[in-house]
Short mmCIF file of C-alpha atoms and ligand atoms in Angstrom, two decimals:
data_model
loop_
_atom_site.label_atom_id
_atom_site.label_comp_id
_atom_site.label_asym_id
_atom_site.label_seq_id
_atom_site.Cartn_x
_atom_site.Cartn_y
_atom_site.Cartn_z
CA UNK A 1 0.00 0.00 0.00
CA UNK A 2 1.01 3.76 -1.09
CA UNK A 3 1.70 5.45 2.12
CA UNK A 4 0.40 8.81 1.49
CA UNK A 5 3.35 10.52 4.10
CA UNK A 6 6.67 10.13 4.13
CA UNK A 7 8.08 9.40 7.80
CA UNK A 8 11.76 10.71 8.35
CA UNK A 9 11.73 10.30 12.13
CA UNK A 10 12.43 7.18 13.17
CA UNK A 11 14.78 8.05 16.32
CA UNK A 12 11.78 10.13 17.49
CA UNK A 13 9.68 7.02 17.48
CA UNK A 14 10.02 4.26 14.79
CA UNK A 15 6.32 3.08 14.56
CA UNK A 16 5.44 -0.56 14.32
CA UNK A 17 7.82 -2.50 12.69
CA UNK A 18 5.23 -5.52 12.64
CA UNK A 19 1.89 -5.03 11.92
CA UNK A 20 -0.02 -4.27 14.85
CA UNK A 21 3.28 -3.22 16.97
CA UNK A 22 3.17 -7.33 16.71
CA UNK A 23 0.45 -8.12 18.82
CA UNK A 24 -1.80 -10.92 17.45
CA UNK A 25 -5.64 -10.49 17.54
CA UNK A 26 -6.05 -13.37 19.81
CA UNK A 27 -3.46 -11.45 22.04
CA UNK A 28 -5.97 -8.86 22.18
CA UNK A 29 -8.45 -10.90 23.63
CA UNK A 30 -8.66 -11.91 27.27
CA UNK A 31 -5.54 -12.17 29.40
CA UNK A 32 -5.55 -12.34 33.29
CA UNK A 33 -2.82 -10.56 35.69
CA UNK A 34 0.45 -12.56 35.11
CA UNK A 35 1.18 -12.77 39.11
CA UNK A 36 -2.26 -15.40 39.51
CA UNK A 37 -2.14 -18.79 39.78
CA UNK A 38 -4.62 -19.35 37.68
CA UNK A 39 -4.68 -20.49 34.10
CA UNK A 40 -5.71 -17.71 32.79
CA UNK A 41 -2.94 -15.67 34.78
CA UNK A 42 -0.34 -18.11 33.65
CA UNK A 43 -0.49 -17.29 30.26
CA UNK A 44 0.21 -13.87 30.23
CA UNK A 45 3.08 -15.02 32.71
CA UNK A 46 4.50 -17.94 29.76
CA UNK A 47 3.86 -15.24 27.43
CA UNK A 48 5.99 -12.35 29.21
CA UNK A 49 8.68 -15.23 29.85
CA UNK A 50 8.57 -15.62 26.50
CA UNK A 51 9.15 -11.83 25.59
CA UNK A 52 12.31 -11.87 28.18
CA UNK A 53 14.20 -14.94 26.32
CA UNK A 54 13.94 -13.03 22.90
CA UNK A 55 15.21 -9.46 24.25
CA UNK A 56 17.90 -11.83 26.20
CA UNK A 57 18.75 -13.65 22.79
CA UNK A 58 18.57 -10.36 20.71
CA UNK A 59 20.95 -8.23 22.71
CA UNK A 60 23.32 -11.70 24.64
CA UNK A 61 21.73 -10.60 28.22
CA UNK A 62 23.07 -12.60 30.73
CA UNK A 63 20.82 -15.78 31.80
CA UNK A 64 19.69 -15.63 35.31
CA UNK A 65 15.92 -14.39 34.46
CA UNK A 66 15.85 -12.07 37.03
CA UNK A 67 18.74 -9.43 34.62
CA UNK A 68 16.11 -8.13 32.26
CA UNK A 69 13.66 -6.05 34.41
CA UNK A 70 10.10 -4.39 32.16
CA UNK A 71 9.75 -1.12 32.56
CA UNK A 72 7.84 2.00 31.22
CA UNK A 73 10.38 2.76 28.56
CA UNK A 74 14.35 3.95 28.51
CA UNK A 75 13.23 7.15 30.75
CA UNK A 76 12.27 4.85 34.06
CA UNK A 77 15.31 2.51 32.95
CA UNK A 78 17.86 5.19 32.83
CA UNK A 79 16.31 6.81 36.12
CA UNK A 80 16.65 3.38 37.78
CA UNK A 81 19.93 2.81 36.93
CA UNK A 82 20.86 6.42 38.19
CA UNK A 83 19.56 6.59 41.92
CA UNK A 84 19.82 2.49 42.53
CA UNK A 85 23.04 3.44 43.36
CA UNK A 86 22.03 5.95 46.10
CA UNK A 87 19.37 4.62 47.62
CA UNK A 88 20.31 2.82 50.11
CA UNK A 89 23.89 4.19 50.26
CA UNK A 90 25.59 4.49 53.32
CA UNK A 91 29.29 5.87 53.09
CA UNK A 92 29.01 9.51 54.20
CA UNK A 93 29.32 12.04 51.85
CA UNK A 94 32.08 13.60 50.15
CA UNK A 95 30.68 16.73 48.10
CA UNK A 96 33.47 18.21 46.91
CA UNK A 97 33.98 14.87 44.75
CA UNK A 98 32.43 13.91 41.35
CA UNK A 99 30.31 10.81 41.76
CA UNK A 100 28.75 10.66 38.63
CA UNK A 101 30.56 10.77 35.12
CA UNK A 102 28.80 11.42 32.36
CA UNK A 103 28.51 13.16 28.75
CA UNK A 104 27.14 16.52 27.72
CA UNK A 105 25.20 15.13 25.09
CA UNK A 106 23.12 12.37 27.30
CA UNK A 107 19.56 12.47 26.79
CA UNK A 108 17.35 14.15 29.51
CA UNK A 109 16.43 10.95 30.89
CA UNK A 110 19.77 10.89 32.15
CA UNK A 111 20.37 14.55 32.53
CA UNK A 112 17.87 15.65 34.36
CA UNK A 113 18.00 12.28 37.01
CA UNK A 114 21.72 13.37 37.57
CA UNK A 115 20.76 17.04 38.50
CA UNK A 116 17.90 16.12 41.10
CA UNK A 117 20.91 13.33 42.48
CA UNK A 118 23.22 16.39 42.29
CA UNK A 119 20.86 18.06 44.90
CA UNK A 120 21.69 15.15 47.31
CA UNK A 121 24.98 16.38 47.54
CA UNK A 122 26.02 13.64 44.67
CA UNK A 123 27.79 16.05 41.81
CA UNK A 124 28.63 14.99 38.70
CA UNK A 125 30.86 15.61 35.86
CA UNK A 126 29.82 16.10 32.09
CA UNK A 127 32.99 15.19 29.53
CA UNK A 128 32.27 17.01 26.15
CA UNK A 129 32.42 15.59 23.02
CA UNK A 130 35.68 16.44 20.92
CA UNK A 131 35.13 18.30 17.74
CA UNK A 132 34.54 15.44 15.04
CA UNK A 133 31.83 14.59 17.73
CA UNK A 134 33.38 11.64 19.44
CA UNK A 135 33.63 11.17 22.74
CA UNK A 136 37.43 10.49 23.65
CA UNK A 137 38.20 7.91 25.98
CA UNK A 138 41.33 10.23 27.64
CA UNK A 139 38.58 12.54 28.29
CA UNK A 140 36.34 9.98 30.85
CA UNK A 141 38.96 8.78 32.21
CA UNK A 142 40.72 11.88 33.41
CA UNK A 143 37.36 12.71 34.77
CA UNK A 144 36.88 8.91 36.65
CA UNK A 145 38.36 9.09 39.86
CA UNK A 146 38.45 6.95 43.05
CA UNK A 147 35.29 8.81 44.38
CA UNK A 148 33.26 7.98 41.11
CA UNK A 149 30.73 5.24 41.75
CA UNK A 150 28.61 5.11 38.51
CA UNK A 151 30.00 6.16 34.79
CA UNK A 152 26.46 6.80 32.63
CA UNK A 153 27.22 7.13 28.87
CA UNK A 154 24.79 6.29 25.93
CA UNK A 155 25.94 3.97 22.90
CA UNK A 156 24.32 6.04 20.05
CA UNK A 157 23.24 9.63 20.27
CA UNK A 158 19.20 10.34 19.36
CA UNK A 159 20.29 13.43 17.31
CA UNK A 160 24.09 13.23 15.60
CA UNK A 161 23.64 9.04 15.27
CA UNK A 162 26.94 8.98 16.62
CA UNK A 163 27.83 5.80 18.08
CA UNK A 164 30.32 5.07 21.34
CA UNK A 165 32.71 2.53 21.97
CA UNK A 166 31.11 1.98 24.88
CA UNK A 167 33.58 -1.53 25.24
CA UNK A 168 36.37 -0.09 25.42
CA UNK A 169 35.35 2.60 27.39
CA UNK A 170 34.07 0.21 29.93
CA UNK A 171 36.86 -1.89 30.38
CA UNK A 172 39.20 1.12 30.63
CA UNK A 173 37.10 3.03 33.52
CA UNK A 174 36.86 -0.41 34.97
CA UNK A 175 40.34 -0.85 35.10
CA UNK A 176 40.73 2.60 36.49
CA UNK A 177 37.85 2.12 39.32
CA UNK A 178 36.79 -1.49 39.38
CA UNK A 179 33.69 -0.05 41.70
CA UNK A 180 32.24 1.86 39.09
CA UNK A 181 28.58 0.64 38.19
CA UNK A 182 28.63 1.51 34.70
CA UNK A 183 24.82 2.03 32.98
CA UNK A 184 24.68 2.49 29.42
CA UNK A 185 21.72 4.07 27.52
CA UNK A 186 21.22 2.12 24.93
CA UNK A 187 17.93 3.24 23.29
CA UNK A 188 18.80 4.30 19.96
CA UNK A 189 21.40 1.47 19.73
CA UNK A 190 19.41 -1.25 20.23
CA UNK A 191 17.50 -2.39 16.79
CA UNK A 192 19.66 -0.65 14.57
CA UNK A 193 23.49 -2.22 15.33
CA UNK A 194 24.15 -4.98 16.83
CA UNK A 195 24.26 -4.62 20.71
CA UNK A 196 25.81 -7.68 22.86
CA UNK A 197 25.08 -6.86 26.45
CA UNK A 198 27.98 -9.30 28.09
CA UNK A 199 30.68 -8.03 25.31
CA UNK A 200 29.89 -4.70 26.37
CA UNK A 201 31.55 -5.04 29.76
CA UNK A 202 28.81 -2.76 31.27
CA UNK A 203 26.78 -3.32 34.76
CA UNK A 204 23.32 -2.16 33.33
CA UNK A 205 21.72 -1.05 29.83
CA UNK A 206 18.79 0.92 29.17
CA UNK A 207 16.04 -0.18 25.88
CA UNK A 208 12.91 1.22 24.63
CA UNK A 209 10.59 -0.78 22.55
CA UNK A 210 9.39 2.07 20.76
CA UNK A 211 12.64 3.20 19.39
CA UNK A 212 13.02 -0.34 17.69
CA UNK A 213 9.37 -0.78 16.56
CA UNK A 214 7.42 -1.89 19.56
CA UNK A 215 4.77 -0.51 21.16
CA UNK A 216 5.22 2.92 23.11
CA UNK A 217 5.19 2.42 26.88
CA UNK A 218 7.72 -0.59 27.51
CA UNK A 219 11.64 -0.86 27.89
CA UNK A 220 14.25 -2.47 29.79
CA UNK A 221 16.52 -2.40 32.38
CA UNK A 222 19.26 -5.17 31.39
CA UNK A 223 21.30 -5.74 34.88
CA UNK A 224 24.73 -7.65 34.61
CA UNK A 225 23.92 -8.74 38.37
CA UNK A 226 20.47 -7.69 39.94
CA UNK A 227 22.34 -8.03 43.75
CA UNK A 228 23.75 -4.31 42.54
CA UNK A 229 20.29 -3.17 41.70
CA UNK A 230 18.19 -1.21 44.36
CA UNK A 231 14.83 -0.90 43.15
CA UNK A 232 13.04 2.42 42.24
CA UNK A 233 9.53 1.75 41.75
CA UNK A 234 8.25 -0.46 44.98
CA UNK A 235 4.89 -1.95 44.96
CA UNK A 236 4.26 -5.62 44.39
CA UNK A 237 6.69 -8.77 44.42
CA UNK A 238 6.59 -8.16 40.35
CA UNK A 239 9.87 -8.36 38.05
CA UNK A 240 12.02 -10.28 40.62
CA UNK A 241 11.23 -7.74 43.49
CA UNK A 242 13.16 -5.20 41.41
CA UNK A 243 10.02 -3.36 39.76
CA UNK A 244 7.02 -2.99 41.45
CA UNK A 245 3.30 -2.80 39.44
CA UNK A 246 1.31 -5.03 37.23
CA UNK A 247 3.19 -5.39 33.70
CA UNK A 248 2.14 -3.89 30.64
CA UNK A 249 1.52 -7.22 29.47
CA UNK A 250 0.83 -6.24 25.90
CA UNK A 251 3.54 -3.99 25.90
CA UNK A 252 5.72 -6.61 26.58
CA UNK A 253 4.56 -9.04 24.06
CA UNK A 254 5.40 -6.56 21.67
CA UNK A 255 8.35 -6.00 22.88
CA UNK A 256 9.53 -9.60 22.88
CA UNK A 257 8.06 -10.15 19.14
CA UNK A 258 9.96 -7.46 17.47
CA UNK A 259 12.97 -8.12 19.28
CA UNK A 260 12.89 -12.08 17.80
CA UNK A 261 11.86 -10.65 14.35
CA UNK A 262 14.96 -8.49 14.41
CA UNK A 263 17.02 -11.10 15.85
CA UNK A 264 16.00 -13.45 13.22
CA UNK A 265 16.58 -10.73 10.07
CA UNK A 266 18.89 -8.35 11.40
CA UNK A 267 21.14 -7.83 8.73
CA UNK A 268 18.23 -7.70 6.34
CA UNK A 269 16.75 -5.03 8.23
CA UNK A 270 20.73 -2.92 8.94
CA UNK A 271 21.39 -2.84 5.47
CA UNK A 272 17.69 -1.44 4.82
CA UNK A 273 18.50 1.09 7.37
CA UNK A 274 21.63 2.15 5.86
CA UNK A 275 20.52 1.84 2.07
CA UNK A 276 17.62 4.22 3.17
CA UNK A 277 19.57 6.44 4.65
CA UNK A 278 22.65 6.70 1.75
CA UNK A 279 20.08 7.05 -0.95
CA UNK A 280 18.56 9.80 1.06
CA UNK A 281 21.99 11.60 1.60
CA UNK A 282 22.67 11.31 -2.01
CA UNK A 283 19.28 12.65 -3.41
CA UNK A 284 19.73 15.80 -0.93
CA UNK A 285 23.07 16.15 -1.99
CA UNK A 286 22.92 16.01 -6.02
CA UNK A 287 19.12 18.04 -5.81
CA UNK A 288 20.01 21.02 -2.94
CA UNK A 289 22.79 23.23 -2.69
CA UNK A 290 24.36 25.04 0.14
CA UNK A 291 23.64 22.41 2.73
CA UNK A 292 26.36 19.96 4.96
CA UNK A 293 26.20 16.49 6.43
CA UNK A 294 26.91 16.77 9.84
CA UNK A 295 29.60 13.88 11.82
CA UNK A 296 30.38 12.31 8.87
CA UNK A 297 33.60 10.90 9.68
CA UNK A 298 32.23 9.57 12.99
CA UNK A 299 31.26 5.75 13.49
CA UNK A 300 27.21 6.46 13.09
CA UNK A 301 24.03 4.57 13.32
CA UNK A 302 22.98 3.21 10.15
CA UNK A 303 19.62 5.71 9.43
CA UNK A 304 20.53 8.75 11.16
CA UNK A 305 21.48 11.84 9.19
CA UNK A 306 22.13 15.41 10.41
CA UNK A 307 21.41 17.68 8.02
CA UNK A 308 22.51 21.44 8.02
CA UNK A 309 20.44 23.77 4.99
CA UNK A 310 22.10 27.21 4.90
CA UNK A 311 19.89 29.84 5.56
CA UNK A 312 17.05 27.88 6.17
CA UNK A 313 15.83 27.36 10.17
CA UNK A 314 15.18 24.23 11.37
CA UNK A 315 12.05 24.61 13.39
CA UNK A 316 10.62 26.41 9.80
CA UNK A 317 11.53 23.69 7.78
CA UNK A 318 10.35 20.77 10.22
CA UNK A 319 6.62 22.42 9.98
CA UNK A 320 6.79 23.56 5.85
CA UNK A 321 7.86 19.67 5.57
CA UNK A 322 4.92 18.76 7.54
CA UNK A 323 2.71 20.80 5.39
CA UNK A 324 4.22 18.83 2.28
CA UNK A 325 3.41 15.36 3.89
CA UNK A 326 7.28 14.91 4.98
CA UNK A 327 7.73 14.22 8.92
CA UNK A 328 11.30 15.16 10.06
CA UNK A 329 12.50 17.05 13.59
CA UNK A 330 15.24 19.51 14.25
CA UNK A 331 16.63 17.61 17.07
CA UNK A 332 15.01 15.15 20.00
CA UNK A 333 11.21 14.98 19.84
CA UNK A 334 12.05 16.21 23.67
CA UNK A 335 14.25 19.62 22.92
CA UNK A 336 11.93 20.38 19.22
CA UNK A 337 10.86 23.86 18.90
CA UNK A 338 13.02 25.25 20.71
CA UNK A 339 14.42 28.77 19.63
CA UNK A 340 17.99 28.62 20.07
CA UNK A 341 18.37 25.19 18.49
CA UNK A 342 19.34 22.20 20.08
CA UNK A 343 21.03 22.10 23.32
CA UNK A 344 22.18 18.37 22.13
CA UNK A 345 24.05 20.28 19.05
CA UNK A 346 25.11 23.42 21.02
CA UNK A 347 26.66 20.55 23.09
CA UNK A 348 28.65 19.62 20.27
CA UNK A 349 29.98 22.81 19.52
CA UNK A 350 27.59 23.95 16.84
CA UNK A 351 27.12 27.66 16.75
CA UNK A 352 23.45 29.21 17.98
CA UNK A 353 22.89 29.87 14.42
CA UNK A 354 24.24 26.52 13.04
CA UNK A 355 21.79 24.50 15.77
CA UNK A 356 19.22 26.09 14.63
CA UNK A 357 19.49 25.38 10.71
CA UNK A 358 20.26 21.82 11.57
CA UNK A 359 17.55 19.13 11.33
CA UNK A 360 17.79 15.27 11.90
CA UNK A 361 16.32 12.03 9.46
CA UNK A 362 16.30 9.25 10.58
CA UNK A 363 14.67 6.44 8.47
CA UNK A 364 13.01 3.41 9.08
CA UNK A 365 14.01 -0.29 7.19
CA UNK A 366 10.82 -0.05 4.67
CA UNK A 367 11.69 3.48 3.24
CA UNK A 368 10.94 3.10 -0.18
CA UNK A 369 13.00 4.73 -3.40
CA UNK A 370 9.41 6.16 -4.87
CA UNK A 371 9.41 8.02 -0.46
CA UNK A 372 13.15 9.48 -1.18
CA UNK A 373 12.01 10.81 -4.24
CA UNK A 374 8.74 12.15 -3.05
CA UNK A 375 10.92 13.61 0.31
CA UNK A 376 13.55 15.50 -1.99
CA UNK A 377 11.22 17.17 -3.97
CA UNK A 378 9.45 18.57 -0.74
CA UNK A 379 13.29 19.32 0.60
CA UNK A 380 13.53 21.35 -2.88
CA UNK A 381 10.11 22.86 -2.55
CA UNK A 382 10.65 24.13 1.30
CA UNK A 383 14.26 25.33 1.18
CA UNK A 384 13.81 27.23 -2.04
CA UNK A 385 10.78 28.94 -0.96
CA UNK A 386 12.77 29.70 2.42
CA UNK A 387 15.30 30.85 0.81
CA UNK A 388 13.84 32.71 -1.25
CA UNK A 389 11.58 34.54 1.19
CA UNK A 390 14.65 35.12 3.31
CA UNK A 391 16.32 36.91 0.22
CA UNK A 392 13.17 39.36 -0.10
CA UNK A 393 13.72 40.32 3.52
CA UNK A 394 17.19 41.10 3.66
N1 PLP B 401 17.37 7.86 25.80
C1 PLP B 401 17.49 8.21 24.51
C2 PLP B 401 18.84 8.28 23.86
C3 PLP B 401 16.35 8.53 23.77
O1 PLP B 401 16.46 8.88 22.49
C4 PLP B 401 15.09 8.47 24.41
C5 PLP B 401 13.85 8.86 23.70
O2 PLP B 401 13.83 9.81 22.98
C6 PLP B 401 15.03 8.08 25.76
C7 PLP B 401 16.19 7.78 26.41
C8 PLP B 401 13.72 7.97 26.48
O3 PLP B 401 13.05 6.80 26.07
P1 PLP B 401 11.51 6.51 26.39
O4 PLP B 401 10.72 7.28 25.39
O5 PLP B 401 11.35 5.03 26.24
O6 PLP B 401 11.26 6.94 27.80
#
């Protein structure tokens, strides 16, 4: 079927990547609480055991059942990981000290948890990225210390695509400090490389089933050994004691069914991602002048592109694209719209005006040659009119 839209935003939230975010009709039909005994309880309990041994398999989580915990989404993961730490900490405090390391370019679900801990009398530091975008390892660990308890760095940025080496990283720090507890966001990793959890030499990794294709509402907290873990939400005996409330049962489901499928076809579905995404870059390129590719020479996920149209702003272009049936963003669907671009890009050294005449694609594994061409033509439509309209006002 001709889709009548052409969807560019796939790190914002990739959409189903199964029909019906994978969920069977007869999945849709009755299902009792996974924690009763009875029948009907126990098989929404073999299906969400089911869900846990294909995000295990897709990702090489370690086997004890209890290491991959359901949660909301990568925003309660990440603030888990954070304050687990902390909360039942009790070596006095030393606030002079750094106990956090982190980047600049983390997403809020990581900043903002590390400024509410900072209030606690926990600081943190925040290592920049270097110029070409990377973060360099010198860099984290001249800011690791022996006071540092948890290192939190993601493996591929929401906005640039640029990805970590989040192993080597790890097993440096841990040489440095082996009491780190080092949490990984892993959200926009997760789906679009491949991600194996043990190789990584991490403590604890963050996933979101709707950045991969599941259904909104459901992630992961992947432990490397659930003793560390303190739990955040408390309730009920659910997840292993180490996540309180009732699952989101069909959230789950879906979670587990799109992480088999892309276990099953993964390089199928990366080299979709990244055929999509050079085809794009190419079209743009030979159709539009006066515009830049962004952290090119940076390891990068596979559909990510960040796009910089001279003269043109962002935020303008996101809505005249919108108008022409073209969905893109000009940075995280969390920091869009705002007027001084985005703090992710200011973070990486781009200039006010440079943020704000950036905008990120990110495309999804069934983007379609007859959607690129469709897309540039709207690019062509909306940046000439912009530009024009900016000429008459000068
Ligand atoms: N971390 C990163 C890098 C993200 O891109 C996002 C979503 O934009 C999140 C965390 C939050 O994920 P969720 O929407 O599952 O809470």
């Amino acid at each position: 079927m001709k889709k009548s839209r052409v969807y560019l935003d796939a790190n914002a939230t990739y959409g189903g990547l199964l029909p019906n975010y994978g969920l069977l009709p007869s999945d849709l039909e009755f299902l009792g609480n996974p924690n009763s005994q009875h029948q009907d309880g126990q098989r929404a309990r073999a299906l969400i055991e089911d869900a846990r041994e294909s995000v295990r398999a897709l990702i090489n989580a370690p086997h004890s059942r209890s290491s991959i915990v359901f949660t909301s989404g990568a925003t309660e993961s990440n603030n888990g990981a954070l304050f687990s730490p902390f909360l039942e900490a009790s070596e006095p405090l030393v606030p002079s000290s750094a106990v956090i390391v982190s980047s600049t370019v983390e997403h809020p679900a990581v900043l903002e948890p590390l400024k509410k801990i900072q209030k606690s009398g926990r600081d943190h530091t925040l290592v920049a990225p270097e110029p070409n975008g990377e973060l360099s390892l010198e860099s984290i660990l001249s800011a690791v210390s022996e006071s540092t308890r948890v290192v939190s760095l993601m493996l591929a940025n929401n906005e640039s695509g640029v990805v970590s080496n989040i192993r080597q990283i790890s097993h440096a720090v841990k040489a440095k400090n082996p009491h780190v507890f080092f949490h990984c966001d892993g959200v926009q990793a997760v789906g679009k490389i491949p991600v194996d959890f043990q190789s990584l030499g991490i403590d604890a990794l963050s996933i979101s089933g709707h950045k991969f294709g599941a259904a909104p509402g459901v992630g992961a907290l992947v432990l490397r050994e659930e003793s560390d873990f303190h739990p955040l939400v408390l309730g009920g005996s659910q997840e292993h004691r180490l996540r309180g409330g009732t699952e989101n049962v069909l959230g789950i489901i879906s979670l587990g069914r799109t992480a088999s499928f892309l276990e099953k076809n993964f390089n199928e579905h990366f080299d979709a991602l990244e055929r999509g995404r050079k085809k794009l870059a190419e079209q743009l390129q030979s159709e539009i002048p006066a515009l830049r590719f962004n952290f090119s020479g940076c390891q990068r996920l596979p559909n990510t592109l960040s796009v910089s149209f001279e003269g043109v702003y962002a935020n303008d272009l996101v809505v005249a694209l919108d108008l022409l049936g073209v969905s893109i963003s000009a940075g995280s669907a969390c920091s869009s719209g705002k007027p001084l671009g985005s703090a992710v890009l200011r973070a990486y050294g781009f200039s006010e005006e440079q943020a704000r005449q950036t905008v990120r694609l990110s495309v999804r594994s069934d983007l379609t040659d007859d959607e690129i061409e469709r897309a540039v033509k709207a690019f062509q439509t909306a940046v000439f009119r912009m530009r024009e309209s900016a000429k008459r006002v000068a």
